Short mmCIF file of C-alpha atoms and ligand atoms in Angstrom, two decimals:
data_model
loop_
_atom_site.label_atom_id
_atom_site.label_comp_id
_atom_site.label_asym_id
_atom_site.label_seq_id
_atom_site.Cartn_x
_atom_site.Cartn_y
_atom_site.Cartn_z
CA UNK A 1 -58.62 -1.90 -11.01
CA UNK A 2 -61.38 -1.02 -13.43
CA UNK A 3 -61.14 1.64 -16.14
CA UNK A 4 -63.59 3.97 -17.88
CA UNK A 5 -62.84 6.50 -20.62
CA UNK A 6 -60.20 7.33 -23.20
CA UNK A 7 -59.19 10.97 -22.64
CA UNK A 8 -60.66 11.56 -19.23
CA UNK A 9 -59.69 8.23 -17.73
CA UNK A 10 -61.22 7.09 -14.47
CA UNK A 11 -59.80 4.12 -12.57
CA UNK A 12 -61.75 2.53 -9.74
CA UNK A 13 -60.19 0.30 -7.09
CA UNK A 14 -61.02 -1.25 -3.75
CA UNK A 15 -63.24 -3.77 -1.99
CA UNK A 16 -66.14 -3.25 0.36
CA UNK A 17 -64.26 -4.60 3.39
CA UNK A 18 -60.71 -3.62 2.36
CA UNK A 19 -58.83 -0.75 4.00
CA UNK A 20 -59.62 1.79 1.27
CA UNK A 21 -61.80 2.43 -1.74
CA UNK A 22 -60.12 4.77 -4.20
CA UNK A 23 -59.88 6.25 -7.62
CA UNK A 24 -57.59 7.92 -10.11
CA UNK A 25 -58.91 10.55 -12.49
CA UNK A 26 -56.68 11.59 -15.37
CA UNK A 27 -57.22 14.11 -18.16
CA UNK A 28 -59.08 16.91 -16.38
CA UNK A 29 -57.35 20.12 -17.57
CA UNK A 30 -54.97 21.82 -15.15
CA UNK A 31 -55.86 25.02 -13.31
CA UNK A 32 -59.51 24.11 -12.77
CA UNK A 33 -60.86 25.15 -9.39
CA UNK A 34 -62.30 22.23 -7.46
CA UNK A 35 -65.03 22.89 -4.92
CA UNK A 36 -64.47 20.20 -2.27
CA UNK A 37 -67.78 21.21 -0.65
CA UNK A 38 -69.63 20.15 -3.80
CA UNK A 39 -67.93 16.75 -3.69
CA UNK A 40 -69.11 16.37 -0.08
CA UNK A 41 -72.66 17.34 -1.13
CA UNK A 42 -72.67 14.65 -3.82
CA UNK A 43 -71.24 12.09 -1.39
CA UNK A 44 -73.99 12.94 1.12
CA UNK A 45 -76.57 12.05 -1.54
CA UNK A 46 -75.07 8.54 -1.80
CA UNK A 47 -75.24 7.91 1.93
CA UNK A 48 -78.05 5.71 3.24
CA UNK A 49 -81.02 7.73 4.50
CA UNK A 50 -82.24 7.03 8.03
CA UNK A 51 -84.95 4.37 8.06
CA UNK A 52 -84.78 3.39 4.38
CA UNK A 53 -81.06 2.60 3.95
CA UNK A 54 -78.48 0.16 5.26
CA UNK A 55 -77.43 0.66 8.88
CA UNK A 56 -73.77 0.49 7.70
CA UNK A 57 -72.38 3.94 8.54
CA UNK A 58 -69.27 5.28 6.84
CA UNK A 59 -67.86 8.81 7.28
CA UNK A 60 -66.77 8.86 3.58
CA UNK A 61 -63.94 11.31 4.15
CA UNK A 62 -61.91 11.76 0.97
CA UNK A 63 -58.13 11.99 1.15
CA UNK A 64 -56.62 13.54 -2.01
CA UNK A 65 -53.11 12.18 -2.58
CA UNK A 66 -52.22 14.03 -5.79
CA UNK A 67 -53.57 16.18 -8.60
CA UNK A 68 -55.22 18.95 -6.55
CA UNK A 69 -53.14 21.71 -5.00
CA UNK A 70 -54.46 24.90 -3.36
CA UNK A 71 -57.95 23.99 -4.55
CA UNK A 72 -56.93 23.69 -8.22
CA UNK A 73 -56.13 20.78 -10.51
CA UNK A 74 -52.42 20.49 -11.25
CA UNK A 75 -52.89 18.52 -14.49
CA UNK A 76 -51.40 15.42 -12.82
CA UNK A 77 -53.47 12.34 -12.06
CA UNK A 78 -56.02 13.08 -9.33
CA UNK A 79 -55.57 10.19 -6.89
CA UNK A 80 -57.83 9.91 -3.87
CA UNK A 81 -58.99 7.33 -1.38
CA UNK A 82 -61.72 6.84 1.18
CA UNK A 83 -61.10 4.72 4.27
CA UNK A 84 -63.56 1.91 5.06
CA UNK A 85 -64.33 2.08 8.76
CA UNK A 86 -67.07 -0.51 9.06
CA UNK A 87 -65.63 -3.82 7.88
CA UNK A 88 -66.91 -6.68 10.02
CA UNK A 89 -66.98 -9.61 7.57
CA UNK A 90 -67.98 -12.35 10.04
CA UNK A 91 -71.62 -12.49 8.87
CA UNK A 92 -70.46 -13.07 5.27
CA UNK A 93 -68.42 -16.30 5.83
CA UNK A 94 -71.48 -18.48 5.30
CA UNK A 95 -71.81 -17.22 1.69
CA UNK A 96 -68.59 -19.05 0.74
CA UNK A 97 -70.52 -22.27 1.40
CA UNK A 98 -74.07 -21.17 0.55
CA UNK A 99 -73.91 -18.36 -2.05
CA UNK A 100 -76.49 -15.57 -2.02
CA UNK A 101 -79.03 -15.83 -4.85
CA UNK A 102 -79.00 -12.61 -6.89
CA UNK A 103 -75.53 -11.53 -5.72
CA UNK A 104 -72.16 -12.13 -7.39
CA UNK A 105 -71.06 -14.89 -4.94
CA UNK A 106 -71.60 -17.99 -7.13
CA UNK A 107 -69.93 -16.76 -10.34
CA UNK A 108 -67.10 -15.14 -8.33
CA UNK A 109 -66.40 -18.37 -6.39
CA UNK A 110 -66.49 -20.54 -9.52
CA UNK A 111 -64.31 -18.12 -11.50
CA UNK A 112 -61.73 -17.81 -8.74
CA UNK A 113 -61.62 -20.66 -6.20
CA UNK A 114 -59.39 -18.50 -3.91
CA UNK A 115 -62.13 -15.86 -3.71
CA UNK A 116 -63.23 -15.30 -0.10
CA UNK A 117 -66.47 -13.38 0.41
CA UNK A 118 -66.07 -10.29 2.58
CA UNK A 119 -69.06 -8.02 2.16
CA UNK A 120 -69.66 -7.62 -1.54
CA UNK A 121 -65.89 -7.55 -2.29
CA UNK A 122 -65.18 -5.74 -5.57
CA UNK A 123 -68.82 -6.19 -6.62
CA UNK A 124 -70.15 -4.11 -3.76
CA UNK A 125 -72.25 -0.97 -4.09
CA UNK A 126 -69.76 0.47 -1.56
CA UNK A 127 -67.33 1.09 -4.44
CA UNK A 128 -69.73 3.65 -5.88
CA UNK A 129 -68.35 6.06 -3.25
CA UNK A 130 -65.28 6.41 -5.50
CA UNK A 131 -67.42 6.87 -8.61
CA UNK A 132 -69.23 9.77 -6.94
CA UNK A 133 -65.96 11.57 -6.12
CA UNK A 134 -64.70 11.30 -9.73
CA UNK A 135 -68.16 12.09 -11.08
CA UNK A 136 -68.42 15.18 -8.90
CA UNK A 137 -65.12 16.52 -10.28
CA UNK A 138 -66.30 15.72 -13.82
CA UNK A 139 -69.61 17.45 -13.03
CA UNK A 140 -67.73 20.64 -12.08
CA UNK A 141 -65.74 20.41 -15.33
CA UNK A 142 -68.75 19.91 -17.62
CA UNK A 143 -70.90 22.52 -15.88
CA UNK A 144 -68.20 25.08 -16.81
CA UNK A 145 -69.11 24.19 -20.42
CA UNK A 146 -72.82 24.76 -19.68
CA UNK A 147 -73.69 21.05 -19.46
CA UNK A 148 -75.68 19.89 -16.44
CA UNK A 149 -76.88 16.47 -15.30
CA UNK A 150 -79.68 15.66 -12.83
CA UNK A 151 -81.50 12.42 -12.06
CA UNK A 152 -84.49 11.47 -9.93
CA UNK A 153 -86.50 8.44 -8.91
CA UNK A 154 -89.27 7.52 -11.38
CA UNK A 155 -90.52 4.47 -9.52
CA UNK A 156 -89.93 2.29 -6.50
CA UNK A 157 -91.65 -1.09 -6.44
CA UNK A 158 -95.28 -0.52 -7.45
CA UNK A 159 -95.22 3.28 -6.92
CA UNK A 160 -94.78 5.00 -10.29
CA UNK A 161 -94.39 8.67 -11.13
CA UNK A 162 -96.17 8.92 -14.51
CA UNK A 163 -96.03 12.70 -15.11
CA UNK A 164 -93.62 14.49 -17.45
CA UNK A 165 -90.71 15.86 -15.42
CA UNK A 166 -88.22 18.67 -16.00
CA UNK A 167 -84.57 19.22 -15.17
CA UNK A 168 -85.69 21.45 -12.28
CA UNK A 169 -87.88 18.61 -10.92
CA UNK A 170 -84.83 16.34 -11.01
CA UNK A 171 -82.72 18.90 -9.16
CA UNK A 172 -85.47 19.42 -6.58
CA UNK A 173 -85.71 15.67 -5.89
CA UNK A 174 -82.54 15.89 -3.78
CA UNK A 175 -84.56 17.31 -0.87
CA UNK A 176 -86.48 14.02 -0.56
CA UNK A 177 -85.01 10.82 0.90
CA UNK A 178 -86.23 8.64 -1.97
CA UNK A 179 -85.21 11.27 -4.60
CA UNK A 180 -88.82 11.38 -5.82
CA UNK A 181 -89.93 14.76 -7.17
CA UNK A 182 -92.69 15.54 -4.67
CA UNK A 183 -93.52 15.08 -1.01
CA UNK A 184 -96.51 12.84 -1.87
CA UNK A 185 -94.45 10.53 -4.05
CA UNK A 186 -91.69 10.51 -1.45
CA UNK A 187 -94.15 9.39 1.22
CA UNK A 188 -95.62 6.65 -0.97
CA UNK A 189 -92.18 5.39 -2.06
CA UNK A 190 -90.87 5.46 1.52
CA UNK A 191 -93.83 3.32 2.58
CA UNK A 192 -93.13 0.89 -0.26
CA UNK A 193 -89.53 0.48 0.99
CA UNK A 194 -90.57 0.15 4.65
CA UNK A 195 -93.20 -2.47 3.77
CA UNK A 196 -90.62 -4.52 1.88
CA UNK A 197 -88.16 -4.19 4.78
CA UNK A 198 -90.85 -5.28 7.27
CA UNK A 199 -91.32 -8.44 5.16
CA UNK A 200 -87.51 -8.99 5.28
CA UNK A 201 -87.60 -8.31 1.55
CA UNK A 202 -86.40 -5.62 -0.90
CA UNK A 203 -87.69 -3.54 -3.84
CA UNK A 204 -86.20 -2.11 -7.02
CA UNK A 205 -87.08 0.89 -9.13
CA UNK A 206 -86.36 3.19 -12.03
CA UNK A 207 -84.08 6.25 -12.15
CA UNK A 208 -84.53 8.89 -14.84
CA UNK A 209 -81.60 11.10 -15.82
CA UNK A 210 -81.73 14.40 -17.74
CA UNK A 211 -78.72 16.16 -19.30
CA UNK A 212 -79.05 19.70 -20.61
CA UNK A 213 -76.72 21.96 -22.57
CA UNK A 214 -75.23 19.52 -25.07
CA UNK A 215 -74.78 21.25 -28.44
CA UNK A 216 -76.21 19.62 -31.58
CA UNK A 217 -73.64 17.17 -32.94
CA UNK A 218 -71.93 16.45 -29.60
CA UNK A 219 -71.05 12.77 -29.29
CA UNK A 220 -69.59 10.07 -31.49
CA UNK A 221 -70.52 7.27 -33.86
CA UNK A 222 -70.73 3.51 -33.54
CA UNK A 223 -68.83 2.35 -30.45
CA UNK A 224 -68.20 5.97 -29.38
CA UNK A 225 -71.82 7.01 -29.70
CA UNK A 226 -73.13 9.01 -26.78
CA UNK A 227 -75.94 6.55 -26.01
CA UNK A 228 -73.69 3.46 -26.17
CA UNK A 229 -71.07 5.03 -23.90
CA UNK A 230 -73.68 6.22 -21.40
CA UNK A 231 -75.38 2.81 -21.48
CA UNK A 232 -72.09 0.98 -20.85
CA UNK A 233 -71.24 3.22 -17.90
CA UNK A 234 -74.72 3.04 -16.37
CA UNK A 235 -74.86 -0.75 -16.81
CA UNK A 236 -71.59 -0.98 -14.89
CA UNK A 237 -73.36 0.22 -11.75
CA UNK A 238 -74.18 -2.85 -9.64
CA UNK A 239 -77.85 -3.91 -9.80
CA UNK A 240 -78.66 -2.00 -13.03
CA UNK A 241 -80.63 -4.34 -15.28
CA UNK A 242 -82.10 -2.17 -18.06
CA UNK A 243 -81.75 1.21 -19.76
CA UNK A 244 -83.91 3.01 -22.32
CA UNK A 245 -83.44 6.39 -24.02
CA UNK A 246 -86.42 8.64 -24.67
CA UNK A 247 -89.56 6.56 -25.25
CA UNK A 248 -87.28 3.50 -25.41
CA UNK A 249 -89.17 0.22 -25.63
CA UNK A 250 -92.43 2.05 -26.45
CA UNK A 251 -90.86 3.23 -29.74
CA UNK A 252 -91.03 -0.36 -30.98
CA UNK A 253 -94.82 -0.18 -31.07
CA UNK A 254 -95.11 3.24 -32.76
CA UNK A 255 -95.22 4.31 -36.39
CA UNK A 256 -92.47 6.56 -37.74
CA UNK A 257 -94.98 9.38 -38.11
CA UNK A 258 -95.55 9.23 -34.34
CA UNK A 259 -92.01 8.51 -33.18
CA UNK A 260 -89.99 11.00 -35.28
CA UNK A 261 -89.39 14.25 -33.41
CA UNK A 262 -90.42 17.02 -35.86
CA UNK A 263 -88.14 20.05 -36.27
CA UNK A 264 -89.18 23.66 -36.11
CA UNK A 265 -87.29 26.94 -36.30
CA UNK A 266 -87.27 28.97 -33.08
CA UNK A 267 -84.09 31.05 -33.08
CA UNK A 268 -82.32 27.84 -34.15
CA UNK A 269 -83.40 24.32 -35.16
CA UNK A 270 -85.47 22.87 -32.30
CA UNK A 271 -87.42 19.64 -31.74
CA UNK A 272 -91.16 19.74 -31.06
CA UNK A 273 -91.04 16.45 -29.09
CA UNK A 274 -88.26 14.37 -27.53
CA UNK A 275 -89.19 10.74 -28.21
CA UNK A 276 -85.57 9.86 -29.03
CA UNK A 277 -84.21 11.09 -25.71
CA UNK A 278 -82.01 13.74 -27.33
CA UNK A 279 -79.71 11.46 -29.35
CA UNK A 280 -79.63 10.75 -33.11
CA UNK A 281 -76.80 8.82 -34.75
CA UNK A 282 -74.93 8.76 -31.45
CA UNK A 283 -74.89 12.58 -31.29
CA UNK A 284 -76.93 15.16 -29.42
CA UNK A 285 -79.88 16.51 -31.44
CA UNK A 286 -80.02 19.54 -29.14
CA UNK A 287 -82.90 18.29 -26.96
CA UNK A 288 -82.12 17.21 -23.38
CA UNK A 289 -80.61 13.72 -23.22
CA UNK A 290 -83.10 11.63 -21.25
CA UNK A 291 -82.82 7.99 -20.23
CA UNK A 292 -84.26 5.69 -17.61
CA UNK A 293 -82.35 2.92 -15.85
CA UNK A 294 -83.98 0.04 -13.97
CA UNK A 295 -82.41 -1.24 -10.76
CA UNK A 296 -83.31 -4.63 -9.41
CA UNK A 297 -84.38 -5.24 -5.80
CA UNK A 298 -81.39 -5.57 -3.44
CA UNK A 299 -80.31 -9.22 -3.64
CA UNK A 300 -79.48 -9.61 0.09
CA UNK A 301 -82.78 -10.09 1.88
CA UNK A 302 -83.69 -11.45 5.31
CA UNK A 303 -86.33 -13.83 3.95
CA UNK A 304 -85.30 -17.47 3.68
CA UNK A 305 -84.10 -18.40 0.17
CA UNK A 306 -83.12 -21.55 -1.71
CA UNK A 307 -79.44 -22.03 -2.43
CA UNK A 308 -76.93 -24.88 -2.71
CA UNK A 309 -74.37 -26.00 -0.13
CA UNK A 310 -71.18 -25.97 -2.22
CA UNK A 311 -69.39 -28.35 0.21
CA UNK A 312 -72.03 -31.12 0.16
CA UNK A 313 -73.58 -30.16 -3.22
CA UNK A 314 -77.03 -30.51 -1.64
CA UNK A 315 -79.96 -28.09 -1.78
CA UNK A 316 -79.86 -25.74 1.20
CA UNK A 317 -81.70 -22.82 2.79
CA UNK A 318 -80.16 -19.41 3.40
CA UNK A 319 -81.25 -16.65 5.76
CA UNK A 320 -79.13 -13.53 5.39
CA UNK A 321 -78.15 -11.41 8.36
CA UNK A 322 -76.13 -8.23 8.21
CA UNK A 323 -76.58 -4.69 6.90
CA UNK A 324 -78.32 -4.14 3.60
CA UNK A 325 -80.28 -1.50 1.73
CA UNK A 326 -83.91 -2.62 1.34
CA UNK A 327 -83.85 -0.48 -1.83
CA UNK A 328 -80.77 0.60 -3.79
CA UNK A 329 -82.54 3.22 -5.92
CA UNK A 330 -82.35 6.38 -3.74
CA UNK A 331 -78.58 5.99 -3.28
CA UNK A 332 -77.98 5.06 -6.93
CA UNK A 333 -79.46 8.35 -8.25
CA UNK A 334 -76.25 10.34 -7.67
CA UNK A 335 -74.19 7.39 -8.94
CA UNK A 336 -76.09 7.47 -12.25
CA UNK A 337 -75.44 11.22 -12.51
CA UNK A 338 -71.76 10.62 -11.74
CA UNK A 339 -71.11 8.11 -14.52
CA UNK A 340 -72.91 10.34 -17.03
CA UNK A 341 -70.70 13.30 -15.99
CA UNK A 342 -67.61 11.11 -16.49
CA UNK A 343 -68.72 9.97 -19.96
CA UNK A 344 -69.48 13.54 -21.07
CA UNK A 345 -66.20 14.90 -19.65
CA UNK A 346 -64.37 12.17 -21.56
CA UNK A 347 -66.20 12.95 -24.80
CA UNK A 348 -65.50 16.69 -24.40
CA UNK A 349 -61.78 16.09 -23.98
CA UNK A 350 -61.69 13.55 -26.81
CA UNK A 351 -63.18 16.09 -29.22
CA UNK A 352 -60.87 18.80 -27.86
CA UNK A 353 -57.74 16.69 -28.24
CA UNK A 354 -58.73 15.64 -31.76
CA UNK A 355 -59.21 19.28 -32.68
CA UNK A 356 -55.81 20.22 -31.29
CA UNK A 357 -52.94 18.15 -32.76
CA UNK A 358 -50.40 19.62 -30.28
CA UNK A 359 -52.41 18.48 -27.25
CA UNK A 360 -53.06 15.06 -28.76
CA UNK A 361 -49.36 14.18 -28.98
C1 FMN B 1 -75.46 2.04 -4.04
C2 FMN B 1 -75.61 0.55 -4.04
C3 FMN B 1 -75.81 -0.12 -2.84
C4 FMN B 1 -75.98 -1.52 -2.82
N1 FMN B 1 -76.21 -2.14 -1.62
C5 FMN B 1 -76.40 -3.47 -1.60
C6 FMN B 1 -76.67 -4.15 -0.35
O1 FMN B 1 -76.75 -3.53 0.71
N2 FMN B 1 -76.84 -5.49 -0.39
C7 FMN B 1 -76.78 -6.21 -1.56
O2 FMN B 1 -76.95 -7.42 -1.55
N3 FMN B 1 -76.55 -5.60 -2.74
C8 FMN B 1 -76.35 -4.26 -2.79
N4 FMN B 1 -76.11 -3.66 -3.99
C9 FMN B 1 -76.19 -4.45 -5.24
C10 FMN B 1 -75.06 -5.44 -5.44
O3 FMN B 1 -73.81 -4.80 -5.35
C11 FMN B 1 -75.23 -6.14 -6.80
O4 FMN B 1 -76.54 -6.57 -6.98
C12 FMN B 1 -74.30 -7.33 -6.90
O5 FMN B 1 -72.97 -6.91 -6.92
C13 FMN B 1 -74.54 -8.18 -8.15
O6 FMN B 1 -74.33 -7.42 -9.31
P1 FMN B 1 -75.50 -7.22 -10.40
O7 FMN B 1 -76.76 -6.98 -9.61
O8 FMN B 1 -75.09 -6.04 -11.20
O9 FMN B 1 -75.57 -8.47 -11.20
C14 FMN B 1 -75.93 -2.25 -4.04
C15 FMN B 1 -75.71 -1.58 -5.24
C16 FMN B 1 -75.57 -0.18 -5.26
C17 FMN B 1 -75.37 0.53 -6.57
#
């Protein structure tokens, strides 16, 4: 079991080829109405899209075991599970002998000699189905406070969206399979994925996430800073390899006079630019919180790769069969949104409990 959060605590459990994937979400206030339809909408965004996703099909039906009654939270732990229907592990046996480059097989086998590879086990992207359920509940909670989160695809392989994009663009991206913000970009990115798949290869990409509605000062300091907690949660998503807030790595080459976001008064203190991505000192500066996360190409590819035969300790070749996403990015967009919703829900409740000594007992 894997845990995120202090006051809104999310626990993730399961394995890609086990009977269930599940989660426990604790700390969401009681009496909140939960729209199950919205959870299904978020889950649909995580499903593989025809043509550009894995052929593994899962119904992703969520069974709530506790914590929601008559459509409202009871204040008890929300425990739910999703049955895995499609769990043929036979094509994965070979990876116990010849581990997949780029996947978790080698470190997992060395760390635990009893480990037997069945799908991606606990390292699988399949577990993100549970994250999306918890994130969707957290999304409903934070949107009641006027805070909204939307992400979209910035790039896939060599196809890059270089224009400035808004929260509305990010919301609109959900109509496109690749989660790009326009039909043209969607077509180009789809082609990039199909070309990689035709070469028995894979591609990665960049997801941008925008959060609106955070009041100035929202967040924490040091290890509870908003950016560090978001970064930790986003990095926990399998295949995420980099994250930058605002202008990120480009800030390193700027002068302070260029990088500082100047203030102006416009019915309140506002920022003229948003180079920092909406966070100063770990707290919201009132501008939208914007970050980009890079996802690597899917490690399991059909192309022949070099590996080592762990029985003979000789160099070996590996050709992977089975069902894989030629690009993880489109499905990871809603997962990125989900972890951000969980982090913000947790920070809201942490501040609330600190402010209320009766609740914090
Ligand atoms: C939504 C999603 C789907 C994924 N699908 C696959 C897949 O089909 N095949 C694969 O090899 N890796 C897939 N991955 C990535 C692996 O789980 C990941 O690369 C692996 O566990 C190693 O972890 P790391 O890349 O974070 O180091 C997926 C990841 C996500 C988030």
